[in-house]
mmCIF file of C-alpha atoms in Angstrom:
data_model
loop_
_atom_site.group_PDB
_atom_site.id
_atom_site.type_symbol
_atom_site.label_atom_id
_atom_site.label_comp_id
_atom_site.label_asym_id
_atom_site.label_seq_id
_atom_site.Cartn_x
_atom_site.Cartn_y
_atom_site.Cartn_z
ATOM 1 C CA MET Z 1 -11.538 -47.024 10.866
ATOM 2 C CA ILE Z 2 -11.975 -51.155 10.112
ATOM 3 C CA PRO Z 3 -15.382 -52.561 9.579
ATOM 4 C CA ALA Z 4 -16.810 -55.627 10.838
ATOM 5 C CA ALA Z 5 -16.252 -58.210 8.951
ATOM 6 C CA PHE Z 6 -18.762 -58.773 6.090
ATOM 7 C CA GLU Z 7 -19.888 -61.235 3.081
ATOM 8 C CA TYR Z 8 -19.359 -59.410 -0.347
ATOM 9 C CA TYR Z 9 -21.667 -60.151 -3.445
ATOM 10 C CA ARG Z 10 -22.096 -58.617 -6.923
ATOM 11 C CA PRO Z 11 -24.886 -60.417 -8.602
ATOM 12 C CA THR Z 12 -24.971 -59.251 -12.553
ATOM 13 C CA ASP Z 13 -29.468 -58.490 -12.294
ATOM 14 C CA MET Z 14 -31.938 -57.531 -10.291
ATOM 15 C CA ALA Z 15 -33.280 -60.792 -9.169
ATOM 16 C CA GLY Z 16 -30.079 -61.894 -7.875
ATOM 17 C CA VAL Z 17 -29.638 -58.448 -6.003
ATOM 18 C CA ILE Z 18 -33.739 -58.917 -4.337
ATOM 19 C CA ALA Z 19 -33.336 -63.053 -3.823
ATOM 20 C CA LEU Z 20 -30.037 -61.733 -2.058
ATOM 21 C CA LEU Z 21 -32.093 -59.214 -0.010
ATOM 22 C CA GLN Z 22 -34.996 -61.632 0.905
ATOM 23 C CA GLU Z 23 -32.468 -64.526 2.059
ATOM 24 C CA HIS Z 24 -30.396 -62.497 4.732
ATOM 25 C CA GLY Z 25 -33.488 -59.555 5.323
ATOM 26 C CA ASP Z 26 -32.028 -57.288 8.219
ATOM 27 C CA ASP Z 27 -28.884 -58.430 7.668
ATOM 28 C CA ALA Z 28 -28.408 -56.897 3.395
ATOM 29 C CA ARG Z 29 -27.483 -53.921 2.473
ATOM 30 C CA VAL Z 30 -27.034 -52.872 -1.236
ATOM 31 C CA ILE Z 31 -24.249 -50.651 -2.201
ATOM 32 C CA ALA Z 32 -24.541 -48.096 -4.846
ATOM 33 C CA GLY Z 33 -21.371 -45.482 -4.681
ATOM 34 C CA GLY Z 34 -20.626 -45.955 -0.694
ATOM 35 C CA HIS Z 35 -20.059 -42.460 0.355
ATOM 36 C CA SER Z 36 -22.921 -42.688 2.983
ATOM 37 C CA LEU Z 37 -23.031 -46.499 3.876
ATOM 38 C CA ILE Z 38 -19.026 -47.195 3.796
ATOM 39 C CA PRO Z 39 -18.023 -44.359 6.384
ATOM 40 C CA MET Z 40 -20.709 -45.546 8.656
ATOM 41 C CA MET Z 41 -19.439 -48.975 8.392
ATOM 42 C CA LYS Z 42 -15.968 -48.127 9.010
ATOM 43 C CA LEU Z 43 -16.505 -46.006 12.267
ATOM 44 C CA ARG Z 44 -18.879 -49.522 13.210
ATOM 45 C CA MET Z 45 -21.618 -47.234 13.361
ATOM 46 C CA ALA Z 46 -23.379 -49.485 11.027
ATOM 47 C CA GLU Z 47 -22.876 -53.436 10.509
ATOM 48 C CA VAL Z 48 -23.370 -55.091 7.593
ATOM 49 C CA PRO Z 49 -23.033 -58.704 7.336
ATOM 50 C CA HIS Z 50 -24.205 -58.928 3.820
ATOM 51 C CA LEU Z 51 -23.178 -56.123 1.346
ATOM 52 C CA ILE Z 52 -24.636 -56.128 -1.995
ATOM 53 C CA ASP Z 53 -22.880 -54.080 -5.364
ATOM 54 C CA LEU Z 54 -24.849 -53.112 -7.842
ATOM 55 C CA GLN Z 55 -22.260 -52.150 -10.279
ATOM 56 C CA ALA Z 56 -22.773 -55.099 -12.102
ATOM 57 C CA ILE Z 57 -26.365 -54.436 -12.275
ATOM 58 C CA GLN Z 58 -27.826 -53.403 -16.039
ATOM 59 C CA GLY Z 59 -30.447 -50.593 -16.393
ATOM 60 C CA LEU Z 60 -29.615 -48.443 -13.311
ATOM 61 C CA ASN Z 61 -27.507 -45.877 -15.567
ATOM 62 C CA GLY Z 62 -28.324 -43.147 -17.784
ATOM 63 C CA ILE Z 63 -30.144 -40.107 -18.095
ATOM 64 C CA ALA Z 64 -33.558 -39.758 -20.265
ATOM 65 C CA ILE Z 65 -35.927 -36.375 -21.332
ATOM 66 C CA THR Z 66 -38.513 -37.238 -23.054
ATOM 67 C CA GLY Z 67 -42.543 -35.792 -23.368
ATOM 68 C CA GLY Z 68 -41.045 -33.308 -20.688
ATOM 69 C CA THR Z 69 -40.340 -35.935 -18.224
ATOM 70 C CA ILE Z 70 -36.508 -36.697 -16.446
ATOM 71 C CA LYS Z 71 -35.971 -39.964 -15.641
ATOM 72 C CA ILE Z 72 -32.485 -40.522 -13.419
ATOM 73 C CA GLY Z 73 -31.084 -44.270 -13.066
ATOM 74 C CA ALA Z 74 -30.054 -44.706 -9.443
ATOM 75 C CA MET Z 75 -26.390 -45.559 -10.600
ATOM 76 C CA VAL Z 76 -26.262 -41.828 -12.033
ATOM 77 C CA THR Z 77 -23.322 -40.066 -10.311
ATOM 78 C CA GLN Z 78 -23.277 -36.453 -9.464
ATOM 79 C CA HIS Z 79 -20.684 -35.539 -11.517
ATOM 80 C CA GLU Z 80 -22.373 -37.171 -14.641
ATOM 81 C CA ILE Z 81 -25.273 -34.890 -13.733
ATOM 82 C CA ILE Z 82 -22.657 -32.180 -13.889
ATOM 83 C CA ASN Z 83 -21.705 -32.869 -17.242
ATOM 84 C CA SER Z 84 -24.527 -33.407 -18.708
ATOM 85 C CA ALA Z 85 -25.226 -30.785 -21.100
ATOM 86 C CA GLU Z 86 -29.025 -32.214 -21.687
ATOM 87 C CA MET Z 87 -29.732 -32.241 -17.724
ATOM 88 C CA GLU Z 88 -28.116 -28.881 -17.613
ATOM 89 C CA LYS Z 89 -30.748 -27.566 -20.498
ATOM 90 C CA ALA Z 90 -33.699 -29.098 -19.016
ATOM 91 C CA ALA Z 91 -33.080 -28.718 -15.049
ATOM 92 C CA PRO Z 92 -29.791 -26.478 -14.484
ATOM 93 C CA ILE Z 93 -31.137 -26.612 -10.679
ATOM 94 C CA MET Z 94 -29.657 -30.447 -10.522
ATOM 95 C CA LYS Z 95 -26.232 -29.004 -11.355
ATOM 96 C CA GLU Z 96 -26.137 -26.437 -9.240
ATOM 97 C CA ALA Z 97 -26.790 -28.696 -6.234
ATOM 98 C CA ALA Z 98 -24.552 -31.550 -7.258
ATOM 99 C CA LEU Z 99 -21.528 -29.184 -7.759
ATOM 100 C CA GLN Z 100 -21.736 -27.687 -3.943
ATOM 101 C CA ILE Z 101 -22.273 -31.994 -2.889
ATOM 102 C CA ALA Z 102 -18.788 -32.926 -1.148
ATOM 103 C CA ASP Z 103 -15.746 -32.414 -3.351
ATOM 104 C CA PRO Z 104 -14.780 -33.879 -6.973
ATOM 105 C CA GLN Z 105 -13.325 -37.075 -5.467
ATOM 106 C CA VAL Z 106 -16.987 -37.919 -3.715
ATOM 107 C CA ARG Z 107 -18.842 -37.003 -6.954
ATOM 108 C CA TYR Z 108 -17.079 -38.974 -9.192
ATOM 109 C CA MET Z 109 -18.814 -42.031 -7.146
ATOM 110 C CA GLY Z 110 -21.584 -40.708 -5.272
ATOM 111 C CA THR Z 111 -24.713 -41.632 -6.900
ATOM 112 C CA VAL Z 112 -28.460 -40.068 -7.103
ATOM 113 C CA GLY Z 113 -29.905 -43.091 -6.355
ATOM 114 C CA GLY Z 114 -27.625 -44.053 -3.164
ATOM 115 C CA ASN Z 115 -27.907 -39.849 -1.942
ATOM 116 C CA VAL Z 116 -31.788 -40.036 -2.335
ATOM 117 C CA ALA Z 117 -32.137 -43.508 -1.063
ATOM 118 C CA ASN Z 118 -30.815 -44.017 2.733
ATOM 119 C CA GLY Z 119 -32.934 -41.388 4.377
ATOM 120 C CA ASP Z 120 -29.731 -38.962 5.699
ATOM 121 C CA PRO Z 121 -31.756 -35.653 6.160
ATOM 122 C CA GLY Z 122 -27.912 -34.058 5.561
ATOM 123 C CA ASN Z 123 -28.147 -35.141 1.997
ATOM 124 C CA ASP Z 124 -28.339 -32.606 -0.478
ATOM 125 C CA MET Z 125 -30.504 -34.812 -3.141
ATOM 126 C CA PRO Z 126 -33.673 -35.380 -1.160
ATOM 127 C CA GLY Z 127 -34.455 -31.989 -0.443
ATOM 128 C CA LEU Z 128 -34.293 -30.812 -3.860
ATOM 129 C CA MET Z 129 -36.351 -34.085 -5.529
ATOM 130 C CA GLN Z 130 -38.991 -32.714 -2.808
ATOM 131 C CA CYS Z 131 -38.956 -28.926 -4.284
ATOM 132 C CA LEU Z 132 -39.468 -30.509 -8.014
ATOM 133 C CA ASN Z 133 -41.872 -33.033 -6.868
ATOM 134 C CA ALA Z 134 -39.845 -36.097 -8.117
ATOM 135 C CA GLN Z 135 -41.165 -39.871 -7.991
ATOM 136 C CA PHE Z 136 -39.049 -42.831 -6.525
ATOM 137 C CA HIS Z 137 -38.897 -45.763 -8.844
ATOM 138 C CA LEU Z 138 -38.704 -48.790 -6.415
ATOM 139 C CA VAL Z 139 -38.235 -52.739 -7.486
ATOM 140 C CA GLY Z 140 -38.705 -55.506 -5.148
ATOM 141 C CA PRO Z 141 -40.390 -58.604 -4.877
ATOM 142 C CA ASP Z 142 -43.702 -57.737 -5.587
ATOM 143 C CA GLY Z 143 -42.854 -56.093 -8.559
ATOM 144 C CA ASP Z 144 -42.646 -52.065 -9.386
ATOM 145 C CA ARG Z 145 -43.603 -48.927 -7.490
ATOM 146 C CA VAL Z 146 -43.222 -45.869 -7.132
ATOM 147 C CA VAL Z 147 -43.404 -43.309 -4.205
ATOM 148 C CA ASP Z 148 -43.689 -39.376 -4.246
ATOM 149 C CA ALA Z 149 -40.570 -37.364 -3.245
ATOM 150 C CA ARG Z 150 -42.862 -36.158 -0.593
ATOM 151 C CA ASP Z 151 -44.277 -39.322 0.902
ATOM 152 C CA PHE Z 152 -40.884 -41.182 1.268
ATOM 153 C CA TYR Z 153 -39.145 -39.997 4.028
ATOM 154 C CA GLU Z 154 -40.255 -40.799 7.990
ATOM 155 C CA ALA Z 155 -37.435 -39.969 10.061
ATOM 156 C CA ALA Z 156 -33.738 -39.755 9.947
ATOM 157 C CA TYR Z 157 -32.475 -43.044 7.802
ATOM 158 C CA MET Z 158 -36.057 -44.025 7.918
ATOM 159 C CA THR Z 159 -37.651 -44.307 4.536
ATOM 160 C CA GLU Z 160 -41.520 -45.464 2.568
ATOM 161 C CA ARG Z 161 -38.651 -48.189 0.550
ATOM 162 C CA GLU Z 162 -39.417 -52.058 2.109
ATOM 163 C CA ASP Z 163 -35.794 -53.844 3.386
ATOM 164 C CA GLU Z 164 -36.236 -56.521 0.117
ATOM 165 C CA GLU Z 165 -36.842 -53.001 -2.441
ATOM 166 C CA VAL Z 166 -34.018 -50.937 -4.458
ATOM 167 C CA LEU Z 167 -34.517 -47.585 -5.603
ATOM 168 C CA THR Z 168 -33.860 -47.871 -9.453
ATOM 169 C CA ALA Z 169 -35.056 -44.575 -10.488
ATOM 170 C CA VAL Z 170 -36.037 -40.575 -9.994
ATOM 171 C CA SER Z 171 -38.077 -38.749 -12.349
ATOM 172 C CA PHE Z 172 -39.439 -35.554 -12.231
ATOM 173 C CA ALA Z 173 -41.349 -32.841 -14.671
ATOM 174 C CA VAL Z 174 -39.067 -30.714 -16.818
ATOM 175 C CA PRO Z 175 -38.989 -28.052 -14.508
ATOM 176 C CA VAL Z 176 -40.467 -24.619 -15.159
ATOM 177 C CA GLY Z 177 -39.227 -20.966 -14.428
ATOM 178 C CA GLY Z 178 -36.141 -19.868 -12.388
ATOM 179 C CA PHE Z 179 -34.269 -22.179 -9.760
ATOM 180 C CA ALA Z 180 -31.679 -22.049 -6.937
ATOM 181 C CA TYR Z 181 -29.840 -24.060 -4.657
ATOM 182 C CA GLU Z 182 -28.336 -22.124 -1.580
ATOM 183 C CA LYS Z 183 -26.362 -23.887 1.008
ATOM 184 C CA GLN Z 184 -24.694 -22.904 4.000
ATOM 185 C CA LYS Z 185 -21.949 -24.940 5.457
ATOM 186 C CA ARG Z 186 -18.824 -24.735 7.823
ATOM 187 C CA LYS Z 187 -16.371 -25.919 4.944
ATOM 188 C CA ILE Z 188 -15.991 -27.155 1.893
ATOM 189 C CA GLY Z 189 -16.865 -30.846 1.890
ATOM 190 C CA ASP Z 190 -19.133 -30.577 4.678
ATOM 191 C CA TYR Z 191 -23.055 -30.939 4.830
ATOM 192 C CA ALA Z 192 -25.200 -28.280 4.883
ATOM 193 C CA THR Z 193 -26.188 -26.263 7.918
ATOM 194 C CA ALA Z 194 -29.170 -25.258 6.035
ATOM 195 C CA ALA Z 195 -29.746 -25.472 2.512
ATOM 196 C CA ALA Z 196 -32.913 -24.345 0.417
ATOM 197 C CA ALA Z 197 -34.144 -25.399 -3.013
ATOM 198 C CA ALA Z 198 -36.438 -23.308 -4.941
ATOM 199 C CA GLN Z 199 -38.452 -22.682 -8.007
ATOM 200 C CA ILE Z 200 -40.084 -20.353 -9.256
ATOM 201 C CA SER Z 201 -42.329 -19.724 -11.993
ATOM 202 C CA LYS Z 202 -43.566 -15.688 -13.386
ATOM 203 C CA GLU Z 203 -46.417 -14.711 -15.030
ATOM 204 C CA GLY Z 204 -47.762 -11.154 -15.169
ATOM 205 C CA GLY Z 205 -45.047 -10.011 -13.198
ATOM 206 C CA LYS Z 206 -45.937 -12.172 -10.510
ATOM 207 C CA VAL Z 207 -45.454 -15.999 -9.205
ATOM 208 C CA ALA Z 208 -47.491 -17.770 -10.702
ATOM 209 C CA ALA Z 209 -45.710 -20.750 -8.815
ATOM 210 C CA ALA Z 210 -43.302 -21.848 -6.280
ATOM 211 C CA SER Z 211 -42.388 -24.581 -4.609
ATOM 212 C CA ILE Z 212 -39.658 -24.434 -1.290
ATOM 213 C CA ALA Z 213 -37.528 -27.458 0.270
ATOM 214 C CA MET Z 214 -34.924 -27.370 2.957
ATOM 215 C CA THR Z 215 -32.420 -29.722 4.237
ATOM 216 C CA ASN Z 216 -30.582 -30.817 7.293
ATOM 217 C CA LEU Z 217 -33.245 -28.341 9.420
ATOM 218 C CA SER Z 218 -35.046 -31.283 10.687
ATOM 219 C CA ASP Z 219 -34.699 -35.590 11.076
ATOM 220 C CA THR Z 220 -35.979 -35.699 6.864
ATOM 221 C CA PRO Z 221 -35.954 -32.724 4.259
ATOM 222 C CA VAL Z 222 -38.748 -29.828 4.823
ATOM 223 C CA TRP Z 223 -41.330 -29.567 1.519
ATOM 224 C CA SER Z 224 -42.343 -26.438 3.033
ATOM 225 C CA LYS Z 225 -46.071 -25.890 1.058
ATOM 226 C CA GLY Z 226 -46.505 -22.660 3.186
ATOM 227 C CA ALA Z 227 -43.365 -21.011 2.061
ATOM 228 C CA GLY Z 228 -43.940 -21.828 -1.156
ATOM 229 C CA ALA Z 229 -48.350 -20.731 -0.933
ATOM 230 C CA ALA Z 230 -46.832 -17.591 0.862
ATOM 231 C CA LEU Z 231 -45.348 -16.205 -3.292
ATOM 232 C CA VAL Z 232 -47.845 -17.366 -5.319
ATOM 233 C CA GLY Z 233 -49.373 -13.864 -6.466
ATOM 234 C CA THR Z 234 -46.739 -11.520 -5.439
ATOM 235 C CA ALA Z 235 -44.449 -9.460 -7.079
ATOM 236 C CA CYS Z 236 -41.769 -11.552 -4.943
ATOM 237 C CA ASP Z 237 -41.259 -8.458 -2.991
ATOM 238 C CA GLU Z 238 -39.715 -8.089 0.442
ATOM 239 C CA ALA Z 239 -42.652 -8.688 2.653
ATOM 240 C CA ALA Z 240 -43.103 -11.834 0.162
ATOM 241 C CA VAL Z 241 -39.925 -13.179 0.939
ATOM 242 C CA LYS Z 242 -40.505 -12.410 4.575
ATOM 243 C CA ALA Z 243 -44.003 -14.583 4.498
ATOM 244 C CA ALA Z 244 -42.157 -17.502 2.830
ATOM 245 C CA VAL Z 245 -39.255 -17.270 5.322
ATOM 246 C CA THR Z 246 -41.620 -17.373 8.615
ATOM 247 C CA ALA Z 247 -44.039 -20.022 7.079
ATOM 248 C CA MET Z 248 -40.871 -22.349 6.360
ATOM 249 C CA LEU Z 249 -39.619 -21.510 9.555
ATOM 250 C CA VAL Z 250 -42.791 -23.158 11.252
ATOM 251 C CA ASP Z 251 -42.031 -26.260 9.158
ATOM 252 C CA ILE Z 252 -38.773 -26.960 10.502
ATOM 253 C CA ASP Z 253 -36.976 -28.285 13.240
ATOM 254 C CA PRO Z 254 -33.126 -27.971 13.787
ATOM 255 C CA THR Z 255 -31.383 -29.564 16.574
ATOM 256 C CA GLU Z 256 -27.954 -28.516 18.410
ATOM 257 C CA ASP Z 257 -25.078 -30.226 17.125
ATOM 258 C CA ASN Z 258 -21.419 -29.752 15.981
ATOM 259 C CA ARG Z 259 -22.495 -27.401 13.348
ATOM 260 C CA GLY Z 260 -24.435 -24.695 15.881
ATOM 261 C CA PRO Z 261 -27.522 -24.209 18.239
ATOM 262 C CA VAL Z 262 -31.075 -24.080 17.246
ATOM 263 C CA ALA Z 263 -31.096 -20.258 16.988
ATOM 264 C CA PHE Z 264 -28.326 -19.950 14.505
ATOM 265 C CA LYS Z 265 -29.829 -22.736 12.547
ATOM 266 C CA ARG Z 266 -32.751 -20.981 12.178
ATOM 267 C CA HIS Z 267 -31.406 -17.335 11.277
ATOM 268 C CA ALA Z 268 -29.263 -19.379 8.814
ATOM 269 C CA ALA Z 269 -32.152 -21.076 7.819
ATOM 270 C CA GLY Z 270 -33.821 -17.538 7.132
ATOM 271 C CA ILE Z 271 -30.800 -16.109 5.258
ATOM 272 C CA VAL Z 272 -30.313 -19.152 3.001
ATOM 273 C CA LEU Z 273 -33.962 -18.889 1.723
ATOM 274 C CA GLY Z 274 -34.280 -15.172 1.640
ATOM 275 C CA ARG Z 275 -31.264 -15.930 -1.084
ATOM 276 C CA ALA Z 276 -32.610 -18.687 -2.808
ATOM 277 C CA ILE Z 277 -35.645 -17.343 -3.832
ATOM 278 C CA ALA Z 278 -34.073 -13.834 -4.808
ATOM 279 C CA ARG Z 279 -31.456 -15.690 -7.111
ATOM 280 C CA ALA Z 280 -35.011 -18.306 -8.385
ATOM 281 C CA TRP Z 281 -37.254 -14.774 -8.787
ATOM 282 C CA SER Z 282 -34.155 -13.184 -10.744
ATOM 283 C CA ARG Z 283 -33.931 -16.420 -12.892
ATOM 284 C CA ALA Z 284 -37.284 -16.672 -13.708
#
């Protein structure tokens, strides 16, 4: 439980961060809240000779809601998401999901940016960001760029972010309609065995639009286009929900681990998605 030796840096501006990343290449990593990286370092699952702390960088905090768009700085913590009255009003699914992440101690330090940037398929925010069709804002030596959350994840711990880039913010349109984040886990503080994010809008008693994403059921989060499409135009009845679950099961690819065999995970995925759809529809 003691990490390998490393050099610690605490730059005061983003130019300093990028310069360090350019200088040390693959040997450098940035750290936000540290609740993903530090445990891996302690277990010697990751060796980081050069650790760059983002805590002193200005402009990475804050939640802004303007013109129908929500923008969340990378260093905003889950605790801040939970306690933001503006966020609860504009995108209540964010609070619902954040309350299910780990425990209060982790939520006080764990950041939105850290949760989405490191590519851990068990993290809750990546799937939620895909459900909300969010954009990730990156900065690097060549300037700023934006990547869609649905295109960001390539494999476990592998993303579209280049080694010399830093994720600075996430943004998405203020969601419309009903919502739910449903999570099945073995105990408080654990990663999901299966989790589902659902956002559904209603018009004339029918589903006008639906977005579905699943967590910890493949080596990346899974936005299931087919599951959402199966609900559109229906009254979200039992047959429609069953069709959505069937479509989702085609998209996921769980593996056996200490949370259960593949068959159990697929069963749990169907249950949590059915619950998420039902709650989102009841709120639409």
